[in-house]
mmCIF file of C-alpha atoms in Angstrom:
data_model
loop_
_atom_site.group_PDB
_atom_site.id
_atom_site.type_symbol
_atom_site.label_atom_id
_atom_site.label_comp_id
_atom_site.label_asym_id
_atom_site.label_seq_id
_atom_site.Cartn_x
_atom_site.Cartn_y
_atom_site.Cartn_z
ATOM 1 C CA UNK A 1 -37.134 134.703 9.778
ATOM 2 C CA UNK A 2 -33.590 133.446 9.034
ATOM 3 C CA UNK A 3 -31.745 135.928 7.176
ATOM 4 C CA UNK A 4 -30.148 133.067 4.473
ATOM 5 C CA UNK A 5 -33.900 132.135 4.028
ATOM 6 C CA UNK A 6 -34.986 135.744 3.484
ATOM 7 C CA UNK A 7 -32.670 136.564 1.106
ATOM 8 C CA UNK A 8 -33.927 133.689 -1.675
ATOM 9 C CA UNK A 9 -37.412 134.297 -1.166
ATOM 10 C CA UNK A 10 -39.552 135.990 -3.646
ATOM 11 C CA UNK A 11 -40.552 138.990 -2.408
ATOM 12 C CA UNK A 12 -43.428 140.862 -3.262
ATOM 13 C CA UNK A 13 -44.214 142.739 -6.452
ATOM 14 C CA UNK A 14 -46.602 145.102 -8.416
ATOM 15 C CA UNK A 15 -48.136 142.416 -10.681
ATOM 16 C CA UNK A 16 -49.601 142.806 -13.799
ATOM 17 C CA UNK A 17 -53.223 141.814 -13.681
ATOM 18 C CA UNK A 18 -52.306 138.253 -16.132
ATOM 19 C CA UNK A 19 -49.517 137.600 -13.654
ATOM 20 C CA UNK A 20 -51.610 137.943 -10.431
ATOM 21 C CA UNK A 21 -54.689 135.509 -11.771
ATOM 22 C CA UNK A 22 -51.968 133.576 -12.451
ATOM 23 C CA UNK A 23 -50.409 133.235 -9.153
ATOM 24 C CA UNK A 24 -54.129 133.054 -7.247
ATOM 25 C CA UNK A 25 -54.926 130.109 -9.391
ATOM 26 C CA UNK A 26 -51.441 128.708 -8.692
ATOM 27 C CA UNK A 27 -51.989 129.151 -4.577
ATOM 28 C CA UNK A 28 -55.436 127.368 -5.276
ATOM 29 C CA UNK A 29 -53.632 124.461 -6.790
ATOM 30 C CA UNK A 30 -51.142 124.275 -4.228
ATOM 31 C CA UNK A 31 -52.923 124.610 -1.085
ATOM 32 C CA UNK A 32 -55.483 121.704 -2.392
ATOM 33 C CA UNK A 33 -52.662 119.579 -3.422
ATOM 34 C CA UNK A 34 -50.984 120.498 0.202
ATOM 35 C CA UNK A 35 -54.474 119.496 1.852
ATOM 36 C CA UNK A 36 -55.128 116.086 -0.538
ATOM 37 C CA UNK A 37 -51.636 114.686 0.324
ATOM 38 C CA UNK A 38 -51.834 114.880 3.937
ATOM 39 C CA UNK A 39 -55.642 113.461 4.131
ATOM 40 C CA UNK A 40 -53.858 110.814 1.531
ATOM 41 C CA UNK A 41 -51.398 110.064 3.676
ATOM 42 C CA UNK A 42 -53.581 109.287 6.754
ATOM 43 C CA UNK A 43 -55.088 106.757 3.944
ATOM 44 C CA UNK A 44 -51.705 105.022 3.383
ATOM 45 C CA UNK A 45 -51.056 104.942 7.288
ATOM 46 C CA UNK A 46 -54.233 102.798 7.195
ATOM 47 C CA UNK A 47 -53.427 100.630 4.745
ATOM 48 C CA UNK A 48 -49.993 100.134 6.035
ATOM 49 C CA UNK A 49 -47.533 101.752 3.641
ATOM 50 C CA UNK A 50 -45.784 104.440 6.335
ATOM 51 C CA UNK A 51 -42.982 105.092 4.240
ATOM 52 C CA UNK A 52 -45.353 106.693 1.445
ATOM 53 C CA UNK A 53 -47.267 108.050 3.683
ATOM 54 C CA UNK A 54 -44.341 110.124 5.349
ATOM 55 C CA UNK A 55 -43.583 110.744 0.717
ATOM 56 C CA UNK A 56 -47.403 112.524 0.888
ATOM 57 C CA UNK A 57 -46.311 114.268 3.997
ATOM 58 C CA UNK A 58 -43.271 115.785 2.319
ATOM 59 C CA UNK A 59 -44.544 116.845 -0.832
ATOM 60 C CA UNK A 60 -47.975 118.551 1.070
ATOM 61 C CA UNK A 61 -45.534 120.573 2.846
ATOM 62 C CA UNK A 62 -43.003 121.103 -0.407
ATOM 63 C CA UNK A 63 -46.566 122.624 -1.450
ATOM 64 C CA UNK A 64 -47.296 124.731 1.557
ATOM 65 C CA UNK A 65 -44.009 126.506 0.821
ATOM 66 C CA UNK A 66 -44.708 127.202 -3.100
ATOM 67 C CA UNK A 67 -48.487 128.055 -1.901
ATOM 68 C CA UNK A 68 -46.626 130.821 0.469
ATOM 69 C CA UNK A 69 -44.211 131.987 -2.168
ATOM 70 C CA UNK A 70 -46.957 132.987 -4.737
ATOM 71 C CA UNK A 71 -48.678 134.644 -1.406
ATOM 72 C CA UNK A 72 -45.946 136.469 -0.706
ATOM 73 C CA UNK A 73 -45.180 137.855 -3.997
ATOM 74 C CA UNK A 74 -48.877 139.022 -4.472
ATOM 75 C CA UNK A 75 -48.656 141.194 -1.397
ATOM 76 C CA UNK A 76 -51.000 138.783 0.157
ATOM 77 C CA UNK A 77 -49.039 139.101 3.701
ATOM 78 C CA UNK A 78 -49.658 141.773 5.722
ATOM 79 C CA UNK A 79 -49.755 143.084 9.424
ATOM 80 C CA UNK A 80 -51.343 140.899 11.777
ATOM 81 C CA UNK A 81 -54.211 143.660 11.941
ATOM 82 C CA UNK A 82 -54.724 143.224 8.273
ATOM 83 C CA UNK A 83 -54.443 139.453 8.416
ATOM 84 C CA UNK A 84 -57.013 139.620 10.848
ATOM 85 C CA UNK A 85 -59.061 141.527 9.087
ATOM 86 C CA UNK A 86 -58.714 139.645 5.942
ATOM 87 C CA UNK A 87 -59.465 136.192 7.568
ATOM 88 C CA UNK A 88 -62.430 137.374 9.053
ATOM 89 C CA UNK A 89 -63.901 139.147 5.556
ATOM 90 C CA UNK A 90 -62.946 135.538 4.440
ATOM 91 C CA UNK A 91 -64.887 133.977 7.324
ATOM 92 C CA UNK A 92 -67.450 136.365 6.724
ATOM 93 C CA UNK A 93 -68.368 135.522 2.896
ATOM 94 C CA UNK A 94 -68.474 131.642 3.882
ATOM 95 C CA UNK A 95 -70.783 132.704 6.818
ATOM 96 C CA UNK A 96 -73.412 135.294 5.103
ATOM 97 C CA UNK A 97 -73.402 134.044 1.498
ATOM 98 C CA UNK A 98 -71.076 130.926 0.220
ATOM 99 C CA UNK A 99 -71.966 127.832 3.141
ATOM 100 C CA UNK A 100 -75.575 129.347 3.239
ATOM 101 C CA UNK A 101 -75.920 128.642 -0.873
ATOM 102 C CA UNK A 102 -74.593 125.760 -0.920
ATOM 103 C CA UNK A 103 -76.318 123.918 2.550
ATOM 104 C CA UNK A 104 -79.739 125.225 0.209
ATOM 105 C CA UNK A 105 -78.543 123.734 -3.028
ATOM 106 C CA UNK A 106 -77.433 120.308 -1.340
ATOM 107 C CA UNK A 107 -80.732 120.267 0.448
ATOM 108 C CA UNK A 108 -82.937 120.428 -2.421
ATOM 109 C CA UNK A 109 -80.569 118.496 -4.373
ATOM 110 C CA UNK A 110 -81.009 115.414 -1.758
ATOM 111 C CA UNK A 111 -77.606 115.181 -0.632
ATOM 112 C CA UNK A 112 -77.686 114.878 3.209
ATOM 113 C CA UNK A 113 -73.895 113.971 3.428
ATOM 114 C CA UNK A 114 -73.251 117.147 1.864
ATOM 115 C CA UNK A 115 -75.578 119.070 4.561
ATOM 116 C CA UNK A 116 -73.778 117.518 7.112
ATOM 117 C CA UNK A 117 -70.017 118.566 5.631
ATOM 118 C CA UNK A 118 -71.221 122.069 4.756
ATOM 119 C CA UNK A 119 -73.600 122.076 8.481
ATOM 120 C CA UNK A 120 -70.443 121.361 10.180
ATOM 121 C CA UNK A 121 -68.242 124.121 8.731
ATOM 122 C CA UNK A 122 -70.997 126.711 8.761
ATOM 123 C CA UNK A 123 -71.443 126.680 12.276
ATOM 124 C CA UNK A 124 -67.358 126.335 13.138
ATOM 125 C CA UNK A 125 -66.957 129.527 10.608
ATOM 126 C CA UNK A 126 -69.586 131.678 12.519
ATOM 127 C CA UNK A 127 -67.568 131.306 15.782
ATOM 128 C CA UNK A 128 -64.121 132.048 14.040
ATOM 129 C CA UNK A 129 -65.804 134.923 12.761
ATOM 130 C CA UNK A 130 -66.633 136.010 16.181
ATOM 131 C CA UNK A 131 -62.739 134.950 17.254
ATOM 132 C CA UNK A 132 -61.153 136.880 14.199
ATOM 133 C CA UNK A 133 -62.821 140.211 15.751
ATOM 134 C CA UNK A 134 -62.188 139.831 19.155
ATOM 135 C CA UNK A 135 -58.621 139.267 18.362
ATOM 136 C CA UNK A 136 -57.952 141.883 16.163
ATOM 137 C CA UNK A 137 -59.560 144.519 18.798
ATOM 138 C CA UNK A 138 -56.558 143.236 21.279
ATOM 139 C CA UNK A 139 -53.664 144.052 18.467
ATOM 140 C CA UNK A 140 -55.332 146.449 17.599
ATOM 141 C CA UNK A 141 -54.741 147.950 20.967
ATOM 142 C CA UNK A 142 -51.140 146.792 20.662
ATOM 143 C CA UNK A 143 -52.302 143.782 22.906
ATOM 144 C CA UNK A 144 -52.035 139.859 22.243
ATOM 145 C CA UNK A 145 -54.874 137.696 23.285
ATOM 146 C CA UNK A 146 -54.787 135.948 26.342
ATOM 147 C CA UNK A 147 -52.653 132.993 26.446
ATOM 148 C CA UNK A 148 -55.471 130.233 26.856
ATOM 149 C CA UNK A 149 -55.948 126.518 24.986
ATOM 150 C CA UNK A 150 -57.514 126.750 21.336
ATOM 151 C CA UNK A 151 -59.065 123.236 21.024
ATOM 152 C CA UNK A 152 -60.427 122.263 17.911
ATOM 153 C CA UNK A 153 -63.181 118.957 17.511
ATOM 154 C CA UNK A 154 -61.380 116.575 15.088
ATOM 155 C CA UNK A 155 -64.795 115.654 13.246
ATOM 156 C CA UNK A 156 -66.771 118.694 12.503
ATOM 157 C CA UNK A 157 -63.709 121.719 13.447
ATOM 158 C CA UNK A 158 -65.787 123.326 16.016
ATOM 159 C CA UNK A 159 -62.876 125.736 17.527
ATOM 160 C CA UNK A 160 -63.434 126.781 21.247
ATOM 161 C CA UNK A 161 -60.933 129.017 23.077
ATOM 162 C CA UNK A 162 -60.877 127.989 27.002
ATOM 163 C CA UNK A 163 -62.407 124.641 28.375
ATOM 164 C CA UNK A 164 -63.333 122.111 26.056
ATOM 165 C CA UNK A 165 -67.149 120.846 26.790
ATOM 166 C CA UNK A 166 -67.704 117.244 27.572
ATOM 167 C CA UNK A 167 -69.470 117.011 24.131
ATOM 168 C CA UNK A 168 -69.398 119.035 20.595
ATOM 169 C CA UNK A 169 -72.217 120.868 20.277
ATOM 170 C CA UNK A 170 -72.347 121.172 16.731
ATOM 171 C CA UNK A 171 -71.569 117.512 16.019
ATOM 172 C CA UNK A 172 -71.653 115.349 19.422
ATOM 173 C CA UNK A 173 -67.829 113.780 19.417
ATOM 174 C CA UNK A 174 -66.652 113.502 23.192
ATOM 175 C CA UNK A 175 -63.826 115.615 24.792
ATOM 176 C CA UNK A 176 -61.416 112.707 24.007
ATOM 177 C CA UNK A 177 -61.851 114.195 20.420
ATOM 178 C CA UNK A 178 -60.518 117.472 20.549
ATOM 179 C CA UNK A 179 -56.836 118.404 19.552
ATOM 180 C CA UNK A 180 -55.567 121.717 21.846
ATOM 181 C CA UNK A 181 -53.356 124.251 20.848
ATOM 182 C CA UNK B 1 -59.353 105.879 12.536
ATOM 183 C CA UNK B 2 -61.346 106.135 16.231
ATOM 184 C CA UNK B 3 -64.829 104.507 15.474
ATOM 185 C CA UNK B 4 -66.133 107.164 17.727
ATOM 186 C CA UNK B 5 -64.946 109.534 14.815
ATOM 187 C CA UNK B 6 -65.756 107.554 12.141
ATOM 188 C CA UNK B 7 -69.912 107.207 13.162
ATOM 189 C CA UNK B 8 -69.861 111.048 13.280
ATOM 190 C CA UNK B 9 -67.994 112.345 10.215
ATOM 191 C CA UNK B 10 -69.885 112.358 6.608
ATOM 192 C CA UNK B 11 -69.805 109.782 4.120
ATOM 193 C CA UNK B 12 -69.443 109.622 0.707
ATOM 194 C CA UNK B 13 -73.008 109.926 -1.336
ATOM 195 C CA UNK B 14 -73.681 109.992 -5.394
ATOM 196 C CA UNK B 15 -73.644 113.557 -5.345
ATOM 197 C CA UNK B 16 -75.906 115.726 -8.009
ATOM 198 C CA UNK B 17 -73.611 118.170 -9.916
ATOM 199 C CA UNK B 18 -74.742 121.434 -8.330
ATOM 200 C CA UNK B 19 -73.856 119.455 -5.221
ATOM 201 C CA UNK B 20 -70.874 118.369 -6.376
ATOM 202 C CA UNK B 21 -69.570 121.887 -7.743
ATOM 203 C CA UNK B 22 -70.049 123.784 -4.313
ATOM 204 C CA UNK B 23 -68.727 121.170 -1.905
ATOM 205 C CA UNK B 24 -65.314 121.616 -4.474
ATOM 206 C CA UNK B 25 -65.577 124.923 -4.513
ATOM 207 C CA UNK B 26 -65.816 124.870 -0.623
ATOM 208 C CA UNK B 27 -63.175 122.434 -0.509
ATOM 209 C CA UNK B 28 -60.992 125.034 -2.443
ATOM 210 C CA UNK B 29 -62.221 127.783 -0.360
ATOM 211 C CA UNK B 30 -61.067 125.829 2.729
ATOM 212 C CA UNK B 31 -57.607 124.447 1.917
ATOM 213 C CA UNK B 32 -56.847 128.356 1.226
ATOM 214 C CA UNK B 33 -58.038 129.375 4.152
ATOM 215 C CA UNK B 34 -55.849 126.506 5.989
ATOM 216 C CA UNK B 35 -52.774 127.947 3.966
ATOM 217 C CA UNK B 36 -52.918 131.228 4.679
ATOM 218 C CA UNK B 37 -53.616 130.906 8.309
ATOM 219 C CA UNK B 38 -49.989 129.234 8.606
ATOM 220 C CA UNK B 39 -48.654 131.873 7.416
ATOM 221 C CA UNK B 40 -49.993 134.595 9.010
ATOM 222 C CA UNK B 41 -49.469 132.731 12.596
ATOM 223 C CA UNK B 42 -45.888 133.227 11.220
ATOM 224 C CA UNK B 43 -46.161 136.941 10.663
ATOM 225 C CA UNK B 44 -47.845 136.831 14.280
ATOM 226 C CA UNK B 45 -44.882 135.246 15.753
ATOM 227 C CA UNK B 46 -42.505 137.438 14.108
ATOM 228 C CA UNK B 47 -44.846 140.720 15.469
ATOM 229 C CA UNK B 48 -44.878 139.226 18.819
ATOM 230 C CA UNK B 49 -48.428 137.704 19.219
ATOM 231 C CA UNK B 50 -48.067 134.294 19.856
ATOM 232 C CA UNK B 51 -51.415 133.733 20.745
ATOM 233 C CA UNK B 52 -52.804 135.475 17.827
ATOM 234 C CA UNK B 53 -50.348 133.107 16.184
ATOM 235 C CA UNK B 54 -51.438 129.840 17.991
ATOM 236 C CA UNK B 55 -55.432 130.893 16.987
ATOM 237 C CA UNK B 56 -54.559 131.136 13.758
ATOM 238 C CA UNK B 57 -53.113 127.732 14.095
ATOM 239 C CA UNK B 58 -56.070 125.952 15.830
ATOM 240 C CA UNK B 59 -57.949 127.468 13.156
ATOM 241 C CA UNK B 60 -56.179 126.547 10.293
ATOM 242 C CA UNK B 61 -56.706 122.974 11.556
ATOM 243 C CA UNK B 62 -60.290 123.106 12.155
ATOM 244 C CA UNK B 63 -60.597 124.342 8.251
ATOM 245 C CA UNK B 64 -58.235 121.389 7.360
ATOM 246 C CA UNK B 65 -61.215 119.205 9.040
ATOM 247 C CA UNK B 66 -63.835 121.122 7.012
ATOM 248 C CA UNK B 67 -61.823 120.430 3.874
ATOM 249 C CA UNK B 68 -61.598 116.777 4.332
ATOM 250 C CA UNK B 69 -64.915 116.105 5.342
ATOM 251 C CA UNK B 70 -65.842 117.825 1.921
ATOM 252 C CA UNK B 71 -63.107 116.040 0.008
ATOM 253 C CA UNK B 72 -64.658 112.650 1.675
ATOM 254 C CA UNK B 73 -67.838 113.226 0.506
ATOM 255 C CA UNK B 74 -67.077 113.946 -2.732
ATOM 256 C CA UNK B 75 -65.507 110.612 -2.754
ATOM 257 C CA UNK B 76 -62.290 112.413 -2.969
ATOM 258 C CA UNK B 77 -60.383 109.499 -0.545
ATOM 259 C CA UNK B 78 -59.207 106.163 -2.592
ATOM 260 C CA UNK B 79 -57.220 103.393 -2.371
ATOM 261 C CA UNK B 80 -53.440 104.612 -1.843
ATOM 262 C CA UNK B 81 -52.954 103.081 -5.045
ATOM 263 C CA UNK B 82 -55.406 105.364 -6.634
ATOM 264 C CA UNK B 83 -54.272 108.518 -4.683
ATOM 265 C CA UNK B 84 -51.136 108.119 -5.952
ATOM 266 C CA UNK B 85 -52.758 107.890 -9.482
ATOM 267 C CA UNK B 86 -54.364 110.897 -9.042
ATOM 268 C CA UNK B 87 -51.613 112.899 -7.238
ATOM 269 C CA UNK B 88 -49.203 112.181 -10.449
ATOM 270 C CA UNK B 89 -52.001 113.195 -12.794
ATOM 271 C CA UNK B 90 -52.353 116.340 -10.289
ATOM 272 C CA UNK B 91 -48.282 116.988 -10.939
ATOM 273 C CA UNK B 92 -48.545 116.631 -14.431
ATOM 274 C CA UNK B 93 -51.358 119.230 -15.333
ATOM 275 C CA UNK B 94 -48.978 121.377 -13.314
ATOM 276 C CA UNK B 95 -45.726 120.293 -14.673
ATOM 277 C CA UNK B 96 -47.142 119.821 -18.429
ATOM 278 C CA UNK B 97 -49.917 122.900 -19.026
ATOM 279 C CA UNK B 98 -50.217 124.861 -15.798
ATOM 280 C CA UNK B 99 -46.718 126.417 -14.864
ATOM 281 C CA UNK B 100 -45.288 126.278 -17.961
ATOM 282 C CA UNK B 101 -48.469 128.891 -18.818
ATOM 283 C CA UNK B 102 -48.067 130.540 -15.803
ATOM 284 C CA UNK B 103 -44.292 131.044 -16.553
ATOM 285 C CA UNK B 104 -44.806 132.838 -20.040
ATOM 286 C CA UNK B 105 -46.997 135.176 -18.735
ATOM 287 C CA UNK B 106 -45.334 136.162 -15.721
ATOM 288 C CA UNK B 107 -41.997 136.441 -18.293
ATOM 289 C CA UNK B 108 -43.719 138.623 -20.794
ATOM 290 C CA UNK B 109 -45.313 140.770 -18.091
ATOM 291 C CA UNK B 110 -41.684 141.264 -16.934
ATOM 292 C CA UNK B 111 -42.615 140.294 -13.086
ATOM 293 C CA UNK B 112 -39.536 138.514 -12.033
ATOM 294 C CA UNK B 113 -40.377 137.643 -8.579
ATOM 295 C CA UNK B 114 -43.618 135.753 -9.876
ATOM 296 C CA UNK B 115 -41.406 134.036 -12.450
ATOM 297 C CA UNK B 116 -38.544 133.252 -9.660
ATOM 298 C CA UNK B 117 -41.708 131.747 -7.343
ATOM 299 C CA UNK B 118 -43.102 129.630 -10.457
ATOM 300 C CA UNK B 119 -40.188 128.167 -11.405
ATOM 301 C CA UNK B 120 -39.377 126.981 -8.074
ATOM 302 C CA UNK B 121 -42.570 124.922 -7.668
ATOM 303 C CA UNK B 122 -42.453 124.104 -11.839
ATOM 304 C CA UNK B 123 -38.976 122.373 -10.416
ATOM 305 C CA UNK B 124 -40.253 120.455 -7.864
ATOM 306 C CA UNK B 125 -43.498 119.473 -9.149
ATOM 307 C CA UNK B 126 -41.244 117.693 -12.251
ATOM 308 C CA UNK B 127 -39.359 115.894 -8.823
ATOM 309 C CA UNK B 128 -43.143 114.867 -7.398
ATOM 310 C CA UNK B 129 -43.754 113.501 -10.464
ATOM 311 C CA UNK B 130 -41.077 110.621 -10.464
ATOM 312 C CA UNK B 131 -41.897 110.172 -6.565
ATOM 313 C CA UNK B 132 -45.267 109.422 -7.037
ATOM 314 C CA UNK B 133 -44.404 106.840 -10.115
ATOM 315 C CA UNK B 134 -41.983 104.877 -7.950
ATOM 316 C CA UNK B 135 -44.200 105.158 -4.950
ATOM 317 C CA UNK B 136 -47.330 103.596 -7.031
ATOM 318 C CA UNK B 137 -45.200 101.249 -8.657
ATOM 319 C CA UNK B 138 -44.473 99.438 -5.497
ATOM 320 C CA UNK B 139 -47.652 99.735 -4.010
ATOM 321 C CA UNK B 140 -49.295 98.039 -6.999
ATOM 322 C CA UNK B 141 -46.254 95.426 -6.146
ATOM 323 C CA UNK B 142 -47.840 95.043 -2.956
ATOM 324 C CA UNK B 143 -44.809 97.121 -1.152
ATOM 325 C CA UNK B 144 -44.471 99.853 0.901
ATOM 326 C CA UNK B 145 -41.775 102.238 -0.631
ATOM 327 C CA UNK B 146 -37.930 102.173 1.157
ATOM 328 C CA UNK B 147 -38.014 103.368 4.874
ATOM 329 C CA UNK B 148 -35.440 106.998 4.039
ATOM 330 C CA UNK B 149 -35.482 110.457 5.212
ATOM 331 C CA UNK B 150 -37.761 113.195 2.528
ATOM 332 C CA UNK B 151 -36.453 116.298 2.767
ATOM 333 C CA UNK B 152 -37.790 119.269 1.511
ATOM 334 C CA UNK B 153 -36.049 123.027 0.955
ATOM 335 C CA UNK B 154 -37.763 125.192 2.954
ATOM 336 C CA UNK B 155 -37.303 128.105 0.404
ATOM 337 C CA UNK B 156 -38.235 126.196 -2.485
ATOM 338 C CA UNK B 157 -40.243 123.497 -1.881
ATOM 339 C CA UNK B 158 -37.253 120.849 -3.240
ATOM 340 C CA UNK B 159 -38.041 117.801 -2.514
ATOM 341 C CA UNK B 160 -35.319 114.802 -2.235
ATOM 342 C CA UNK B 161 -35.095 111.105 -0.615
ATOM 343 C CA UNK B 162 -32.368 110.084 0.803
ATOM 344 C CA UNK B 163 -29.310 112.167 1.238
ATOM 345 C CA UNK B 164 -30.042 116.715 1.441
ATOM 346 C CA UNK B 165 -27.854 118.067 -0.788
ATOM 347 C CA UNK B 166 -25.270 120.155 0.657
ATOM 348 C CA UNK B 167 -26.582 123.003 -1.780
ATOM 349 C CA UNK B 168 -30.399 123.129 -3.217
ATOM 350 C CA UNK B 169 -29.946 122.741 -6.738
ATOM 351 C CA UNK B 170 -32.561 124.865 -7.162
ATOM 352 C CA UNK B 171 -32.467 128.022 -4.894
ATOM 353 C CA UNK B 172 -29.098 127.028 -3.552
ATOM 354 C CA UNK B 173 -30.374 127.434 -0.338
ATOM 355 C CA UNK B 174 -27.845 125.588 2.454
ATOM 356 C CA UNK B 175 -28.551 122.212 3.711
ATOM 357 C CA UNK B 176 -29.318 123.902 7.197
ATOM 358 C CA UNK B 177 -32.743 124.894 5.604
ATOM 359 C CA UNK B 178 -33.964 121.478 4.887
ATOM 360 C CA UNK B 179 -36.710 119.916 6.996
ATOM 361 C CA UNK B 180 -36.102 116.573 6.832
ATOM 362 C CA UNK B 181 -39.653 114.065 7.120
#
């Protein structure tokens, strides 16, 4: 990281326990704000106002970088091991207990949209799940992964590391609908 | 947006309030996820695993699409006009109630880097604010806003249009660490 950067960052601190709800409920805010702005400002694309879409663009990212501040200063950056294995605990709890709770209460409730939504991101979080581990065994071993395409299916996030299949299995969207990394 | 998309992502519903509550909760739980993937494909970088780093990118994006398939449902996509509505009112609870809050407890708790990192987003969020009341302004007008540069302090999260200040006024962070939308 640049070293003029570095040196007006927060840094990390022992927080009091106010201070740290504080600061989780602030990166809540800001990482939904960050997310809202940029889905907004596909919206204003569409209805032809660029020049506030590329104002939504902006701000989501002015939000990304108080969203990372309040990480950093509650210690929530670690070593890529521990990153790894905090994203897939994360991935985990969606996988064995939040997604599963909520697919049952939108079911009984009716509310097939909401199956779909929470259908689609159940099934992508099981495979990052599976990702987050295999990865973290490499550094683990003081090894990166190998250096193949991530491609993710713009519709339903299904995440696939290596060829992308003609179709998505979870939600059917051609090839033509993937976005590689 | 690709009608091939479009026929395959969910759609918005009347959704019953247990419904309701986990697909925002979900939404929350996603747009965190999306954040802190960034930034620890940053800290993989820095460690030297860029592929670690790019599948915590691809990731991050495939919980972006999670997110805004649950923000869609929920209805959570208007009319630029009434995005813009609802990102000032977003700004204000922060601006008015949330920071200032967050601010007196972090100050009576004594942690100074969680003060430093709220005051920087209180800052910017007043900044947003204004933005979003000239933006909506001219799109009720029928306009697009004026086709200049939006910068934003990479340290901070300032946020400017038009010329970068050779200094941020609030981190005074040089103009070299500006990204400039």
């Amino acid at each position: 990281m640049d070293e003029a950067m570095e040196k007006r960052l927060p840094k990390p601190e022992e927080l009091n326990a106010m201070t740290k709800e504080s600061l989780a409920a602030a990166f809540a805010g800001e990482s939904q704000a960050a997310e809202k702005y940029l889905v907004w400002a596909d919206q204003a694309d569409e209805e032809g106002y660029p020049n506030v879409a590329k104002l939504f663009r902006a701000i989501s990212f002015a939000e990304t970088r108080h969203a990372r501040n309040h990480l950093r200063v509650m210690g929530g950056i670690g070593s890529t091991a521990d990153n790894l294995a905090a994203a897939f605990g994360g991935e985990s709890f969606e996988v064995d207990e939040m997604y599963p709770a909520y697919h049952g209460i939108a079911k009984l409730q009716g509310n097939n949209q909401a199956v779909r939504s929470i259908n689609y991101a159940l099934k992508s979080e099981v495979d990052h799940k599976g990702q987050y581990t295999d990865a973290r065994e490499q550094v683990l071993a003081g090894k990166d992964i190998a250096d193949q395409p991530v491609s993710v299916c713009l519709v339903c996030g299904h995440t696939v590391i290596g060829d992308v299949p003609d179709k998505c299995p979870y939600c059917a969207a051609g090839k033509e609908l993937y976005r590689s990394f």
